[in-house]
Amino acid sequence: MLSKRVRNLKPSAVMALGARAKKLKNQGVDVISLSLGEPTWKTPESICAAGIQAIKEGYTRYTPAGGSEKLKQAIISYTKKWLGLNITSAQVTASIGAKFILFSAIQSLCNPDEEVLIPTPCWVSYPSMVELAQARMVPVPTYAKDHFKLKSDILKKHITDKSKILILNSPNNPSGAVLNKSDLMSLGKVLIDHPQIYVLSDDIYNHLYFSGSMAPHILQLYPDLKDRVLSINAASKNYSMPGWRLGWAVGNEELIGAMSKFQSQSVSCASSISQEAVAYALAQCDKELEEARYNLIKMKNLALSTFQKIKGLEVFPPEGAFYLWVNVKKLYSSSWKKGMINSSADFVEALFQEKAVLCVPGEEFHYPGYVRIHFAVDEQTWLSACDRIESFISSLS
Ligand code: PMP
Ligand code: GLU
């Protein structure tokens, strides 16, 4: 009965793991979920107040498919301030989270069999989005020795005449790697030589950067690429608003127009209430952005120092986002109560069954051997999780 397309589709592993943890918690199991990537701190008060005010003032109707003019103006000012670009409202579209923005960009750009270059490890949903567009994912590996940064010579080797899109995601989910100016300079040079390639720059963690208020961006270095680089962002991570479901993109007018058309025939528009709240956040909440960054840096320092002490694990120090990317290969061939650990998926399952700590195996990010551990939780939760992980590892034989 179901279409082949949907039969072959995998559910999002992080959403599934998040739901698994919530279900068990509701049944009274003492689960520590370090799987679903969302800040545990609340949306700042003043942004919530802007949302409530929007309801009271009657912002409860459809908006244009690409978002209200007020939100677009806030995105235009944000883009000028942070990326130094002057854009018009025809170059902005907003929708239901960065996820739907990415989905509609891939649908709007790809013909069947065209290739999408995706540096790995990569966020769980990019490959499925490419598959749903009947395009082809081309994994471009990054390596620990390069701090999981995409290298221009490796990128070059994967480009063919079918290459249509390159996805950049810096700070990166899951590795926490950040492309610095010199990495971006080298990648930009390759892109200049391949004018058929569009870049989807997934900037969703751009302010969750540990060395400054925003991670370096390719458009700051190569503003002339602006017609081929779609900058994608959302309020979900930076402003702790994942449930408000509001993301946006700025870029080439033709592509933005196509995405807005696609949205008008699929989801109509993002929530009018969220649009008002995010317009407020973008215009008024730089202080809250800095506070979130400061909290996160504190948690990152704690996460790293506690994890580096756990024997058997090798931790990659993140430069942004809120994940630890941990090599578990040294634990291969050890055994627990119910079997052996021979993969990162085995490690995650055994840890969950033994200690009720849930994280995400590297297999889901096209990178076996590693595990993603979300650290934007409160200190107490983190310390308990570390105790459990340490005790699990010492129980292995
Ligand atoms: N891109 C990356 C790299 C992500 O980690 C996520 C997860 N939230 C998204 C996009 C989707 O974001 P949103 O919740 O705004 O749809
Ligand atoms: N991006 C988050 C994660 O990787 C949330 C889940 C999702 O958007 O799919 O955990």
mmCIF file of C-alpha atoms in Angstrom, residues 34-385:
data_model
loop_
_atom_site.group_PDB
_atom_site.id
_atom_site.type_symbol
_atom_site.label_atom_id
_atom_site.label_comp_id
_atom_site.label_asym_id
_atom_site.label_seq_id
_atom_site.Cartn_x
_atom_site.Cartn_y
_atom_site.Cartn_z
ATOM 1 C CA LEU A 34 21.986 12.631 25.947
ATOM 2 C CA SER A 35 20.583 11.819 22.529
ATOM 3 C CA LEU A 36 18.233 14.478 21.152
ATOM 4 C CA GLY A 37 20.108 17.713 20.445
ATOM 5 C CA GLU A 38 18.177 20.556 22.013
ATOM 6 C CA PRO A 39 19.140 23.064 24.706
ATOM 7 C CA THR A 40 17.604 22.089 28.032
ATOM 8 C CA TRP A 41 17.398 25.710 29.103
ATOM 9 C CA LYS A 42 14.141 27.503 28.425
ATOM 10 C CA THR A 43 13.321 30.073 25.752
ATOM 11 C CA PRO A 44 14.211 33.493 27.261
ATOM 12 C CA GLU A 45 11.288 35.156 29.118
ATOM 13 C CA SER A 46 11.110 38.225 26.894
ATOM 14 C CA ILE A 47 10.811 36.083 23.741
ATOM 15 C CA CYS A 48 7.977 34.080 25.333
ATOM 16 C CA ALA A 49 6.307 37.384 26.241
ATOM 17 C CA ALA A 50 6.567 38.502 22.595
ATOM 18 C CA GLY A 51 4.824 35.258 21.552
ATOM 19 C CA ILE A 52 2.029 35.761 24.101
ATOM 20 C CA GLN A 53 1.621 39.376 23.000
ATOM 21 C CA ALA A 54 1.334 38.184 19.378
ATOM 22 C CA ILE A 55 -1.582 35.915 20.306
ATOM 23 C CA LYS A 56 -3.297 38.717 22.230
ATOM 24 C CA GLU A 57 -2.851 41.141 19.356
ATOM 25 C CA GLY A 58 -4.400 38.694 16.902
ATOM 26 C CA TYR A 59 -1.340 37.481 14.991
ATOM 27 C CA THR A 60 -3.173 34.215 14.548
ATOM 28 C CA ARG A 61 -3.764 34.124 10.799
ATOM 29 C CA TYR A 62 -1.862 32.821 7.802
ATOM 30 C CA THR A 63 1.089 34.896 6.716
ATOM 31 C CA PRO A 64 2.587 34.908 3.199
ATOM 32 C CA ALA A 65 4.265 31.540 2.447
ATOM 33 C CA GLY A 66 7.797 32.900 2.904
ATOM 34 C CA GLY A 67 6.967 34.722 6.162
ATOM 35 C CA SER A 68 5.583 38.076 7.324
ATOM 36 C CA GLU A 69 7.245 41.271 6.148
ATOM 37 C CA LYS A 70 8.084 42.093 9.774
ATOM 38 C CA LEU A 71 10.022 38.833 10.197
ATOM 39 C CA LYS A 72 11.729 39.291 6.841
ATOM 40 C CA GLN A 73 12.862 42.801 7.830
ATOM 41 C CA ALA A 74 14.291 41.388 11.082
ATOM 42 C CA ILE A 75 16.167 38.705 9.079
ATOM 43 C CA ILE A 76 17.444 41.379 6.653
ATOM 44 C CA SER A 77 18.878 43.414 9.576
ATOM 45 C CA TYR A 78 20.331 40.263 11.167
ATOM 46 C CA THR A 79 22.009 39.340 7.853
ATOM 47 C CA LYS A 80 23.468 42.833 7.472
ATOM 48 C CA LYS A 81 24.766 42.802 11.034
ATOM 49 C CA TRP A 82 26.277 39.309 11.124
ATOM 50 C CA LEU A 83 27.177 38.524 7.509
ATOM 51 C CA GLY A 84 27.677 42.089 6.256
ATOM 52 C CA LEU A 85 25.297 41.519 3.313
ATOM 53 C CA ASN A 86 22.645 43.885 1.980
ATOM 54 C CA ILE A 87 19.654 41.847 0.851
ATOM 55 C CA THR A 88 16.013 42.495 -0.075
ATOM 56 C CA SER A 89 12.901 40.679 1.168
ATOM 57 C CA ALA A 90 12.771 38.714 -2.116
ATOM 58 C CA GLN A 91 16.003 37.057 -0.944
ATOM 59 C CA VAL A 92 14.502 35.801 2.349
ATOM 60 C CA THR A 93 12.179 32.941 3.132
ATOM 61 C CA ALA A 94 11.084 31.559 6.493
ATOM 62 C CA SER A 95 9.523 28.213 7.301
ATOM 63 C CA ILE A 96 9.042 25.411 9.810
ATOM 64 C CA GLY A 97 12.509 25.073 11.309
ATOM 65 C CA ALA A 98 15.821 24.738 9.507
ATOM 66 C CA LYS A 99 14.720 21.183 8.716
ATOM 67 C CA PHE A 100 11.942 22.164 6.349
ATOM 68 C CA ILE A 101 14.081 24.945 4.882
ATOM 69 C CA LEU A 102 16.750 22.335 4.028
ATOM 70 C CA PHE A 103 14.109 19.982 2.677
ATOM 71 C CA SER A 104 12.573 22.627 0.425
ATOM 72 C CA ALA A 105 16.024 23.836 -0.759
ATOM 73 C CA ILE A 106 17.026 20.289 -1.783
ATOM 74 C CA GLN A 107 13.635 19.721 -3.461
ATOM 75 C CA SER A 108 13.965 23.034 -5.278
ATOM 76 C CA LEU A 109 17.501 22.398 -6.562
ATOM 77 C CA CYS A 110 17.911 18.688 -7.308
ATOM 78 C CA ASN A 111 16.907 16.697 -10.343
ATOM 79 C CA PRO A 112 16.985 12.880 -10.137
ATOM 80 C CA ASP A 113 20.540 11.497 -10.021
ATOM 81 C CA GLU A 114 22.217 14.818 -9.371
ATOM 82 C CA GLU A 115 24.791 14.616 -6.619
ATOM 83 C CA VAL A 116 24.849 16.218 -3.204
ATOM 84 C CA LEU A 117 28.266 16.383 -1.557
ATOM 85 C CA ILE A 118 27.906 15.781 2.156
ATOM 86 C CA PRO A 119 30.955 15.915 4.441
ATOM 87 C CA THR A 120 30.812 13.074 6.963
ATOM 88 C CA PRO A 121 30.153 12.694 9.824
ATOM 89 C CA CYS A 122 26.880 14.447 8.945
ATOM 90 C CA TRP A 123 23.575 15.306 10.566
ATOM 91 C CA VAL A 124 21.149 12.388 10.374
ATOM 92 C CA SER A 125 18.536 13.990 8.110
ATOM 93 C CA TYR A 126 20.608 15.202 5.139
ATOM 94 C CA PRO A 127 20.901 11.752 3.481
ATOM 95 C CA SER A 128 17.152 11.063 3.711
ATOM 96 C CA MET A 129 16.299 14.496 2.336
ATOM 97 C CA VAL A 130 18.546 13.805 -0.643
ATOM 98 C CA GLU A 131 16.967 10.388 -1.121
ATOM 99 C CA LEU A 132 13.450 11.889 -1.079
ATOM 100 C CA ALA A 133 14.515 14.258 -3.872
ATOM 101 C CA GLN A 134 15.721 11.181 -5.848
ATOM 102 C CA ALA A 135 19.174 12.730 -5.887
ATOM 103 C CA ARG A 136 22.352 10.940 -4.814
ATOM 104 C CA MET A 137 24.358 11.527 -1.674
ATOM 105 C CA VAL A 138 28.123 11.605 -2.156
ATOM 106 C CA PRO A 139 29.789 11.246 1.251
ATOM 107 C CA VAL A 140 32.970 13.321 1.542
ATOM 108 C CA PRO A 141 34.920 12.014 4.530
ATOM 109 C CA THR A 142 36.602 14.200 7.113
ATOM 110 C CA TYR A 143 39.197 12.782 9.486
ATOM 111 C CA ALA A 144 40.260 13.039 13.122
ATOM 112 C CA LYS A 145 43.776 14.047 11.999
ATOM 113 C CA ASP A 146 42.195 17.113 10.283
ATOM 114 C CA HIS A 147 40.000 17.828 13.332
ATOM 115 C CA PHE A 148 36.997 16.654 11.262
ATOM 116 C CA LYS A 149 37.252 19.697 8.996
ATOM 117 C CA LEU A 150 36.441 19.369 5.316
ATOM 118 C CA LYS A 151 39.679 19.617 3.315
ATOM 119 C CA SER A 152 39.637 21.215 -0.121
ATOM 120 C CA ASP A 153 41.762 18.498 -1.793
ATOM 121 C CA ILE A 154 39.393 15.791 -0.566
ATOM 122 C CA LEU A 155 36.375 17.814 -1.674
ATOM 123 C CA LYS A 156 37.911 18.275 -5.143
ATOM 124 C CA LYS A 157 38.314 14.520 -5.578
ATOM 125 C CA HIS A 158 34.584 13.978 -5.051
ATOM 126 C CA ILE A 159 33.310 16.610 -7.484
ATOM 127 C CA THR A 160 31.887 15.331 -10.786
ATOM 128 C CA ASP A 161 29.879 16.984 -13.541
ATOM 129 C CA LYS A 162 26.748 15.811 -11.689
ATOM 130 C CA SER A 163 27.632 17.645 -8.461
ATOM 131 C CA LYS A 164 24.836 20.088 -7.663
ATOM 132 C CA ILE A 165 25.014 20.886 -3.949
ATOM 133 C CA LEU A 166 27.637 20.980 -1.226
ATOM 134 C CA ILE A 167 26.317 21.022 2.339
ATOM 135 C CA LEU A 168 28.453 22.899 4.853
ATOM 136 C CA ASN A 169 27.597 22.731 8.531
ATOM 137 C CA SER A 170 29.907 24.657 10.831
ATOM 138 C CA PRO A 171 29.797 24.409 13.839
ATOM 139 C CA ASN A 172 29.146 20.814 12.948
ATOM 140 C CA ASN A 173 26.585 18.348 14.216
ATOM 141 C CA PRO A 174 27.842 15.835 15.389
ATOM 142 C CA SER A 175 31.589 16.620 15.598
ATOM 143 C CA GLY A 176 31.520 20.201 16.934
ATOM 144 C CA ALA A 177 34.216 21.098 14.357
ATOM 145 C CA VAL A 178 34.306 24.688 13.098
ATOM 146 C CA LEU A 179 35.737 25.764 9.743
ATOM 147 C CA ASN A 180 38.128 28.640 10.369
ATOM 148 C CA LYS A 181 38.943 31.420 7.925
ATOM 149 C CA SER A 182 41.779 29.556 6.258
ATOM 150 C CA ASP A 183 39.651 26.376 5.838
ATOM 151 C CA LEU A 184 36.929 28.501 4.254
ATOM 152 C CA MET A 185 39.426 30.318 2.012
ATOM 153 C CA SER A 186 40.604 26.982 0.545
ATOM 154 C CA LEU A 187 37.068 25.659 0.111
ATOM 155 C CA GLY A 188 35.986 28.933 -1.528
ATOM 156 C CA LYS A 189 38.744 28.582 -4.120
ATOM 157 C CA VAL A 190 37.409 25.151 -5.123
ATOM 158 C CA LEU A 191 33.874 26.521 -5.348
ATOM 159 C CA ILE A 192 34.932 29.376 -7.608
ATOM 160 C CA ASP A 193 36.259 26.780 -10.074
ATOM 161 C CA HIS A 194 32.939 24.861 -10.024
ATOM 162 C CA PRO A 195 30.161 27.344 -10.745
ATOM 163 C CA GLN A 196 27.473 24.630 -11.012
ATOM 164 C CA ILE A 197 27.671 23.883 -7.275
ATOM 165 C CA TYR A 198 25.279 25.501 -4.797
ATOM 166 C CA VAL A 199 26.271 25.610 -1.163
ATOM 167 C CA LEU A 200 23.698 24.981 1.520
ATOM 168 C CA SER A 201 25.392 26.541 4.511
ATOM 169 C CA ASP A 202 23.600 25.126 7.538
ATOM 170 C CA ASP A 203 24.408 27.810 10.097
ATOM 171 C CA ILE A 204 22.030 26.639 12.801
ATOM 172 C CA TYR A 205 24.763 26.553 15.509
ATOM 173 C CA ASN A 206 26.543 29.733 14.327
ATOM 174 C CA HIS A 207 26.336 31.599 17.660
ATOM 175 C CA LEU A 208 27.050 28.486 19.738
ATOM 176 C CA TYR A 209 30.712 29.031 19.022
ATOM 177 C CA PHE A 210 33.304 28.929 21.794
ATOM 178 C CA SER A 211 35.801 31.456 20.423
ATOM 179 C CA GLY A 212 33.593 34.398 19.502
ATOM 180 C CA SER A 213 30.011 35.547 19.032
ATOM 181 C CA MET A 214 29.688 33.961 15.596
ATOM 182 C CA ALA A 215 31.591 31.218 13.766
ATOM 183 C CA PRO A 216 33.376 32.377 10.577
ATOM 184 C CA HIS A 217 31.175 32.217 7.462
ATOM 185 C CA ILE A 218 32.059 31.624 3.834
ATOM 186 C CA LEU A 219 30.070 34.694 2.716
ATOM 187 C CA GLN A 220 32.212 36.960 4.884
ATOM 188 C CA LEU A 221 35.233 35.811 2.888
ATOM 189 C CA TYR A 222 33.593 35.379 -0.509
ATOM 190 C CA PRO A 223 30.621 37.788 -0.721
ATOM 191 C CA ASP A 224 30.666 37.279 -4.494
ATOM 192 C CA LEU A 225 29.442 33.727 -3.947
ATOM 193 C CA LYS A 226 26.176 35.097 -2.527
ATOM 194 C CA ASP A 227 24.080 33.864 -5.482
ATOM 195 C CA ARG A 228 25.305 30.301 -4.896
ATOM 196 C CA VAL A 229 25.393 30.142 -1.127
ATOM 197 C CA LEU A 230 22.134 29.722 0.733
ATOM 198 C CA SER A 231 22.607 30.655 4.375
ATOM 199 C CA ILE A 232 20.205 28.588 6.473
ATOM 200 C CA ASN A 233 19.474 29.351 10.084
ATOM 201 C CA ALA A 234 16.817 28.937 12.781
ATOM 202 C CA ALA A 235 15.865 30.125 16.232
ATOM 203 C CA SER A 236 15.921 26.507 17.459
ATOM 204 C CA LYS A 237 19.436 26.296 18.909
ATOM 205 C CA ASN A 238 20.791 29.842 19.244
ATOM 206 C CA TYR A 239 17.677 31.190 21.012
ATOM 207 C CA SER A 240 16.643 27.892 22.668
ATOM 208 C CA MET A 241 13.422 27.711 20.631
ATOM 209 C CA PRO A 242 13.334 24.226 19.032
ATOM 210 C CA GLY A 243 9.611 23.718 19.636
ATOM 211 C CA TRP A 244 8.665 27.082 18.089
ATOM 212 C CA ARG A 245 9.658 25.608 14.702
ATOM 213 C CA LEU A 246 11.037 28.646 12.959
ATOM 214 C CA GLY A 247 13.879 28.646 10.464
ATOM 215 C CA TRP A 248 14.873 30.787 7.502
ATOM 216 C CA ALA A 249 17.144 31.079 4.506
ATOM 217 C CA VAL A 250 18.724 33.992 2.680
ATOM 218 C CA GLY A 251 20.143 33.738 -0.815
ATOM 219 C CA ASN A 252 19.514 33.857 -4.535
ATOM 220 C CA GLU A 253 16.116 35.372 -5.422
ATOM 221 C CA GLU A 254 15.186 32.630 -7.899
ATOM 222 C CA LEU A 255 15.919 29.837 -5.442
ATOM 223 C CA ILE A 256 14.191 31.648 -2.574
ATOM 224 C CA GLY A 257 11.139 32.181 -4.806
ATOM 225 C CA ALA A 258 11.062 28.466 -5.682
ATOM 226 C CA MET A 259 11.322 27.487 -2.018
ATOM 227 C CA SER A 260 8.479 29.854 -1.065
ATOM 228 C CA LYS A 261 6.350 28.325 -3.855
ATOM 229 C CA PHE A 262 7.186 24.828 -2.597
ATOM 230 C CA GLN A 263 6.216 25.891 0.927
ATOM 231 C CA SER A 264 2.969 27.482 -0.292
ATOM 232 C CA GLN A 265 1.911 24.086 -1.698
ATOM 233 C CA SER A 266 3.049 22.007 1.282
ATOM 234 C CA VAL A 267 2.961 23.764 4.661
ATOM 235 C CA SER A 268 1.482 27.209 3.782
ATOM 236 C CA CYS A 269 3.605 29.137 6.253
ATOM 237 C CA ALA A 270 5.329 28.879 9.612
ATOM 238 C CA SER A 271 3.340 29.654 12.764
ATOM 239 C CA SER A 272 2.389 33.354 12.763
ATOM 240 C CA ILE A 273 2.997 33.463 16.521
ATOM 241 C CA SER A 274 6.508 32.048 16.215
ATOM 242 C CA GLN A 275 7.241 34.524 13.431
ATOM 243 C CA GLU A 276 6.397 37.431 15.739
ATOM 244 C CA ALA A 277 8.471 35.991 18.590
ATOM 245 C CA VAL A 278 11.496 35.376 16.352
ATOM 246 C CA ALA A 279 11.245 38.861 14.788
ATOM 247 C CA TYR A 280 11.513 40.147 18.359
ATOM 248 C CA ALA A 281 14.386 37.783 19.256
ATOM 249 C CA LEU A 282 16.456 38.744 16.208
ATOM 250 C CA ALA A 283 16.001 42.459 16.863
ATOM 251 C CA GLN A 284 16.291 42.557 20.649
ATOM 252 C CA CYS A 285 18.075 39.550 22.103
ATOM 253 C CA ASP A 286 21.829 39.807 21.536
ATOM 254 C CA LYS A 287 22.310 39.736 25.311
ATOM 255 C CA GLU A 288 20.380 36.461 25.569
ATOM 256 C CA LEU A 289 22.491 34.996 22.752
ATOM 257 C CA GLU A 290 25.644 35.828 24.698
ATOM 258 C CA GLU A 291 24.201 34.353 27.902
ATOM 259 C CA ALA A 292 23.380 31.079 26.148
ATOM 260 C CA ARG A 293 26.891 30.983 24.702
ATOM 261 C CA TYR A 294 28.412 31.644 28.102
ATOM 262 C CA ASN A 295 26.334 28.843 29.727
ATOM 263 C CA LEU A 296 27.299 26.503 26.949
ATOM 264 C CA ILE A 297 31.019 27.232 27.267
ATOM 265 C CA LYS A 298 30.790 26.441 30.994
ATOM 266 C CA MET A 299 29.063 23.147 30.196
ATOM 267 C CA LYS A 300 31.551 22.355 27.428
ATOM 268 C CA ASN A 301 34.468 22.841 29.817
ATOM 269 C CA LEU A 302 32.854 20.585 32.393
ATOM 270 C CA ALA A 303 31.877 17.996 29.774
ATOM 271 C CA LEU A 304 35.342 17.869 28.317
ATOM 272 C CA SER A 305 37.252 17.745 31.588
ATOM 273 C CA THR A 306 35.041 14.980 33.022
ATOM 274 C CA PHE A 307 35.065 12.925 29.852
ATOM 275 C CA GLN A 308 38.778 13.186 29.245
ATOM 276 C CA LYS A 309 39.272 11.315 32.533
ATOM 277 C CA ILE A 310 37.185 8.307 31.468
ATOM 278 C CA LYS A 311 39.491 5.477 30.410
ATOM 279 C CA GLY A 312 38.803 3.777 27.087
ATOM 280 C CA LEU A 313 37.226 6.838 25.448
ATOM 281 C CA GLU A 314 38.904 9.337 23.184
ATOM 282 C CA VAL A 315 37.145 12.692 23.063
ATOM 283 C CA PHE A 316 37.405 15.213 20.259
ATOM 284 C CA PRO A 317 37.324 18.745 21.777
ATOM 285 C CA PRO A 318 34.435 20.631 20.117
ATOM 286 C CA GLU A 319 34.801 24.241 18.944
ATOM 287 C CA GLY A 320 31.065 24.875 18.792
ATOM 288 C CA ALA A 321 27.531 23.311 19.042
ATOM 289 C CA PHE A 322 26.651 21.100 21.997
ATOM 290 C CA TYR A 323 27.939 17.626 21.318
ATOM 291 C CA LEU A 324 30.942 15.578 22.377
ATOM 292 C CA TRP A 325 32.182 13.360 19.556
ATOM 293 C CA VAL A 326 33.748 10.347 21.189
ATOM 294 C CA ASN A 327 35.839 7.539 19.702
ATOM 295 C CA VAL A 328 34.846 4.232 21.346
ATOM 296 C CA LYS A 329 36.943 1.879 19.192
ATOM 297 C CA LYS A 330 39.331 1.059 22.036
ATOM 298 C CA LEU A 331 36.439 -0.742 23.722
ATOM 299 C CA TYR A 332 35.837 -3.082 20.798
ATOM 300 C CA SER A 333 36.183 -6.798 21.623
ATOM 301 C CA SER A 334 35.194 -6.255 25.245
ATOM 302 C CA SER A 335 32.158 -8.022 26.578
ATOM 303 C CA TRP A 336 29.172 -7.094 28.719
ATOM 304 C CA LYS A 337 26.407 -9.238 30.233
ATOM 305 C CA LYS A 338 24.609 -9.916 26.961
ATOM 306 C CA GLY A 339 27.404 -9.990 24.402
ATOM 307 C CA MET A 340 30.360 -8.279 22.803
ATOM 308 C CA ILE A 341 30.956 -4.677 21.829
ATOM 309 C CA ASN A 342 32.105 -4.596 18.227
ATOM 310 C CA SER A 343 30.618 -1.356 16.985
ATOM 311 C CA SER A 344 29.548 2.052 18.227
ATOM 312 C CA ALA A 345 25.924 0.877 17.907
ATOM 313 C CA ASP A 346 26.735 -2.046 20.246
ATOM 314 C CA PHE A 347 28.300 0.389 22.733
ATOM 315 C CA VAL A 348 25.211 2.642 22.725
ATOM 316 C CA GLU A 349 22.789 -0.262 23.146
ATOM 317 C CA ALA A 350 24.799 -1.886 25.949
ATOM 318 C CA LEU A 351 25.200 1.417 27.799
ATOM 319 C CA PHE A 352 21.485 2.015 27.508
ATOM 320 C CA GLN A 353 20.475 -1.445 28.701
ATOM 321 C CA GLU A 354 22.966 -1.460 31.569
ATOM 322 C CA LYS A 355 22.858 2.133 32.778
ATOM 323 C CA ALA A 356 19.880 3.809 31.084
ATOM 324 C CA VAL A 357 22.068 6.483 29.470
ATOM 325 C CA LEU A 358 21.061 7.188 25.898
ATOM 326 C CA CYS A 359 23.374 8.676 23.255
ATOM 327 C CA VAL A 360 23.579 8.385 19.441
ATOM 328 C CA PRO A 361 25.870 5.934 17.607
ATOM 329 C CA GLY A 362 28.155 7.216 14.841
ATOM 330 C CA GLU A 363 26.483 4.837 12.346
ATOM 331 C CA GLU A 364 23.579 7.331 12.236
ATOM 332 C CA PHE A 365 25.982 10.072 11.124
ATOM 333 C CA HIS A 366 27.661 7.892 8.467
ATOM 334 C CA TYR A 367 30.663 7.506 10.773
ATOM 335 C CA PRO A 368 30.897 4.245 12.739
ATOM 336 C CA GLY A 369 33.320 4.003 15.645
ATOM 337 C CA TYR A 370 32.154 7.210 17.304
ATOM 338 C CA VAL A 371 29.304 8.206 19.580
ATOM 339 C CA ARG A 372 27.572 11.602 19.845
ATOM 340 C CA ILE A 373 26.878 12.789 23.366
ATOM 341 C CA HIS A 374 24.727 15.866 23.941
ATOM 342 C CA PHE A 375 26.018 18.064 26.753
ATOM 343 C CA ALA A 376 23.557 21.010 26.876
ATOM 344 C CA VAL A 377 22.037 19.587 30.059
ATOM 345 C CA ASP A 378 22.261 20.707 33.671
ATOM 346 C CA GLU A 379 25.430 20.014 35.623
ATOM 347 C CA GLN A 380 23.894 17.429 37.935
ATOM 348 C CA THR A 381 22.498 15.397 35.030
ATOM 349 C CA TRP A 382 25.868 15.517 33.319
ATOM 350 C CA LEU A 383 27.791 14.353 36.381
ATOM 351 C CA SER A 384 25.362 11.470 36.990
ATOM 352 C CA ALA A 385 25.680 10.441 33.332
#
